[in-house]
CSV table of C-alpha atoms in Angstrom, one decimal:
chain,number,residue,atom,x,y,z
A,4,UNK,CA,39.7,51.9,4.3
A,5,UNK,CA,41.0,48.5,5.3
A,6,UNK,CA,38.3,48.1,8.3
A,7,UNK,CA,35.3,48.5,5.9
A,8,UNK,CA,36.7,46.0,3.5
A,9,UNK,CA,36.9,43.4,6.3
A,10,UNK,CA,33.5,44.2,7.4
A,11,UNK,CA,32.0,43.7,3.8
A,12,UNK,CA,33.8,40.4,3.4
A,13,UNK,CA,32.7,39.2,6.8
A,14,UNK,CA,29.0,40.1,6.0
A,15,UNK,CA,29.4,38.5,2.3
A,16,UNK,CA,30.6,35.1,4.0
A,17,UNK,CA,27.8,35.2,6.7
A,18,UNK,CA,25.2,35.7,3.8
A,19,UNK,CA,26.8,33.1,1.8
A,20,UNK,CA,26.9,30.6,5.0
A,21,UNK,CA,23.3,31.1,5.5
A,22,UNK,CA,22.4,30.4,2.0
A,23,UNK,CA,24.3,27.1,2.0
A,24,UNK,CA,22.6,26.6,5.3
A,25,UNK,CA,19.1,26.9,3.8
A,26,UNK,CA,20.0,24.8,0.9
A,27,UNK,CA,21.1,22.0,3.2
A,28,UNK,CA,18.0,22.3,5.4
A,29,UNK,CA,15.8,22.1,2.3
A,30,UNK,CA,17.7,19.2,1.0
A,31,UNK,CA,17.4,17.2,4.1
A,32,UNK,CA,13.7,17.9,4.4
A,33,UNK,CA,13.0,16.5,0.9
A,34,UNK,CA,15.2,13.4,1.7
A,35,UNK,CA,13.1,12.7,5.0
A,36,UNK,CA,10.2,13.1,3.1
A,37,UNK,CA,11.2,10.8,0.2
A,38,UNK,CA,12.4,8.2,2.8
A,39,UNK,CA,9.1,8.3,4.7
A,40,UNK,CA,7.1,7.9,1.3
A,41,UNK,CA,9.3,4.8,0.4
A,42,UNK,CA,8.6,3.2,3.7
A,43,UNK,CA,4.8,3.7,3.3
A,44,UNK,CA,5.0,2.0,-0.1
A,45,UNK,CA,7.2,-0.8,1.0
A,46,UNK,CA,4.8,-1.2,4.0
A,47,UNK,CA,1.7,-1.3,1.6
A,48,UNK,CA,3.6,-4.1,-0.5
A,49,UNK,CA,4.3,-6.4,2.5
A,50,UNK,CA,0.6,-5.9,3.8
A,51,UNK,CA,-0.5,-7.0,0.3
A,52,UNK,CA,1.6,-9.9,0.3
A,53,UNK,CA,0.6,-10.9,3.7
A,54,UNK,CA,-3.2,-10.5,3.1
A,55,UNK,CA,-2.9,-12.3,-0.2
A,56,UNK,CA,-1.5,-15.3,1.7
A,57,UNK,CA,-4.3,-15.0,4.4
A,58,UNK,CA,-7.0,-14.9,1.7
A,59,UNK,CA,-5.5,-18.2,0.2
A,60,UNK,CA,-5.7,-19.8,3.6
A,61,UNK,CA,-9.0,-18.5,4.7
A,62,UNK,CA,-10.4,-20.0,1.4
A,63,UNK,CA,-9.0,-23.4,1.8
A,64,UNK,CA,-10.3,-23.3,5.2
A,65,UNK,CA,-13.9,-22.1,4.4
A,66,UNK,CA,-16.6,-24.4,2.7
A,67,UNK,CA,-17.3,-22.9,-0.7
A,68,UNK,CA,-20.1,-24.9,-1.7
A,69,UNK,CA,-22.0,-23.8,1.3
A,70,UNK,CA,-24.0,-20.4,1.7
A,71,UNK,CA,-21.1,-18.6,3.5
A,72,UNK,CA,-18.8,-18.3,0.6
A,73,UNK,CA,-15.7,-16.2,1.3
A,74,UNK,CA,-15.8,-13.1,-1.0
A,75,UNK,CA,-14.3,-10.4,0.8
A,76,UNK,CA,-11.9,-9.7,3.6
A,77,UNK,CA,-11.0,-6.2,5.1
A,78,UNK,CA,-8.5,-4.9,7.4
A,79,UNK,CA,-7.1,-2.1,9.1
A,80,UNK,CA,-3.4,-1.4,10.1
A,81,UNK,CA,-1.6,1.4,12.1
A,82,UNK,CA,-4.0,3.4,14.4
A,83,UNK,CA,-3.4,7.0,14.2
A,84,UNK,CA,-5.2,7.5,17.5
A,85,UNK,CA,-8.0,9.6,16.2
A,86,UNK,CA,-10.2,6.5,15.1
A,87,UNK,CA,-8.7,6.5,11.6
A,88,UNK,CA,-6.0,4.1,10.6
A,89,UNK,CA,-3.0,4.5,8.4
A,90,UNK,CA,-3.4,1.4,6.0
A,91,UNK,CA,-6.9,0.2,5.1
A,92,UNK,CA,-6.9,-3.0,3.3
A,93,UNK,CA,-9.6,-4.6,1.1
A,94,UNK,CA,-9.5,-8.2,-0.4
A,95,UNK,CA,-11.7,-9.3,-3.0
A,96,UNK,CA,-11.9,-13.0,-4.1
A,97,UNK,CA,-13.3,-14.3,-7.1
A,98,UNK,CA,-13.8,-18.1,-8.0
A,99,UNK,CA,-13.0,-19.8,-11.4
A,100,UNK,CA,-13.7,-23.2,-12.5
A,101,UNK,CA,-16.3,-25.4,-10.3
A,102,UNK,CA,-19.7,-25.8,-10.9
A,103,UNK,CA,-20.5,-26.7,-7.4
A,104,UNK,CA,-19.9,-23.2,-6.4
A,105,UNK,CA,-22.7,-21.8,-4.2
A,106,UNK,CA,-24.7,-18.8,-5.6
A,107,UNK,CA,-23.3,-16.4,-3.1
A,108,UNK,CA,-20.0,-17.0,-4.3
A,109,UNK,CA,-18.3,-14.3,-6.6
A,110,UNK,CA,-17.7,-16.5,-9.8
A,111,UNK,CA,-15.9,-15.4,-12.8
A,112,UNK,CA,-16.3,-18.4,-14.7
A,113,UNK,CA,-17.7,-21.9,-13.8
A,114,UNK,CA,-17.3,-23.7,-17.1
A,115,UNK,CA,-14.8,-26.6,-16.3
A,116,UNK,CA,-13.2,-28.5,-19.3
A,117,UNK,CA,-12.9,-31.6,-17.0
A,118,UNK,CA,-14.4,-32.9,-13.8
A,119,UNK,CA,-10.8,-33.0,-12.5
A,120,UNK,CA,-10.2,-29.3,-13.2
A,121,UNK,CA,-9.1,-27.6,-9.7
A,122,UNK,CA,-10.7,-24.7,-8.3
A,123,UNK,CA,-8.8,-21.4,-8.8
A,124,UNK,CA,-9.1,-18.1,-7.2
A,125,UNK,CA,-8.3,-14.5,-8.3
A,126,UNK,CA,-7.1,-12.6,-5.1
A,127,UNK,CA,-7.3,-8.8,-5.7
A,128,UNK,CA,-5.6,-6.9,-2.6
A,129,UNK,CA,-6.1,-3.0,-2.6
A,130,UNK,CA,-3.8,-1.4,0.4
A,131,UNK,CA,-4.8,2.1,0.6
A,132,UNK,CA,-2.8,4.6,2.7
A,133,UNK,CA,-2.7,8.4,3.3
A,134,UNK,CA,0.2,10.8,2.7
A,135,UNK,CA,0.7,12.3,6.1
A,136,UNK,CA,2.8,15.2,4.6
A,137,UNK,CA,0.1,16.3,2.1
A,138,UNK,CA,-0.8,19.8,2.6
A,139,UNK,CA,-4.5,18.9,2.6
A,140,UNK,CA,-3.8,16.9,6.0
A,141,UNK,CA,-6.8,14.5,6.8
A,142,UNK,CA,-8.3,15.4,3.5
A,143,UNK,CA,-5.4,14.1,1.3
A,144,UNK,CA,-6.3,11.6,-1.3
A,145,UNK,CA,-5.3,7.9,-0.6
A,146,UNK,CA,-2.5,6.3,-2.2
A,147,UNK,CA,-3.6,2.8,-3.4
A,148,UNK,CA,-1.3,-0.2,-4.2
A,149,UNK,CA,-3.1,-3.1,-6.0
A,150,UNK,CA,-1.9,-6.6,-6.0
A,151,UNK,CA,-3.6,-9.6,-8.0
A,152,UNK,CA,-2.9,-13.1,-7.7
A,153,UNK,CA,-4.2,-16.3,-9.3
A,154,UNK,CA,-4.1,-19.3,-7.0
A,155,UNK,CA,-5.1,-23.0,-7.4
A,156,UNK,CA,-7.1,-24.4,-4.7
């Protein structure tokens, strides 16, 4: 009778340990997925800040009264090796406050109160990236981070 009790106790402890091990593995997988998502979101924020600064620098270097007005900038980052990129960045630049803007410029408002009013731009940065852990794989919807900045030129 005693040998059977020891066998049942050993089986119960093994089943209990296996259940605890499965819970630990499940929790570990969720933590890794959460950390990866947090990393991708932080990378999107940093790319948006970088492209905002790049857009401001490019606008100041570009002649906005000529026919080659800078309205859009795009970029790709993180080559996945199959011709696709992890991050796609689109920058839209809109101009405010200068009547001398060329017609090809995306102008929101060109009514200037005084002649000395500075030219301002609105920089919209959209960073799109895919969730690599999504069950749909390559068909997963994009996660988009948007940043809007107003800058005097």
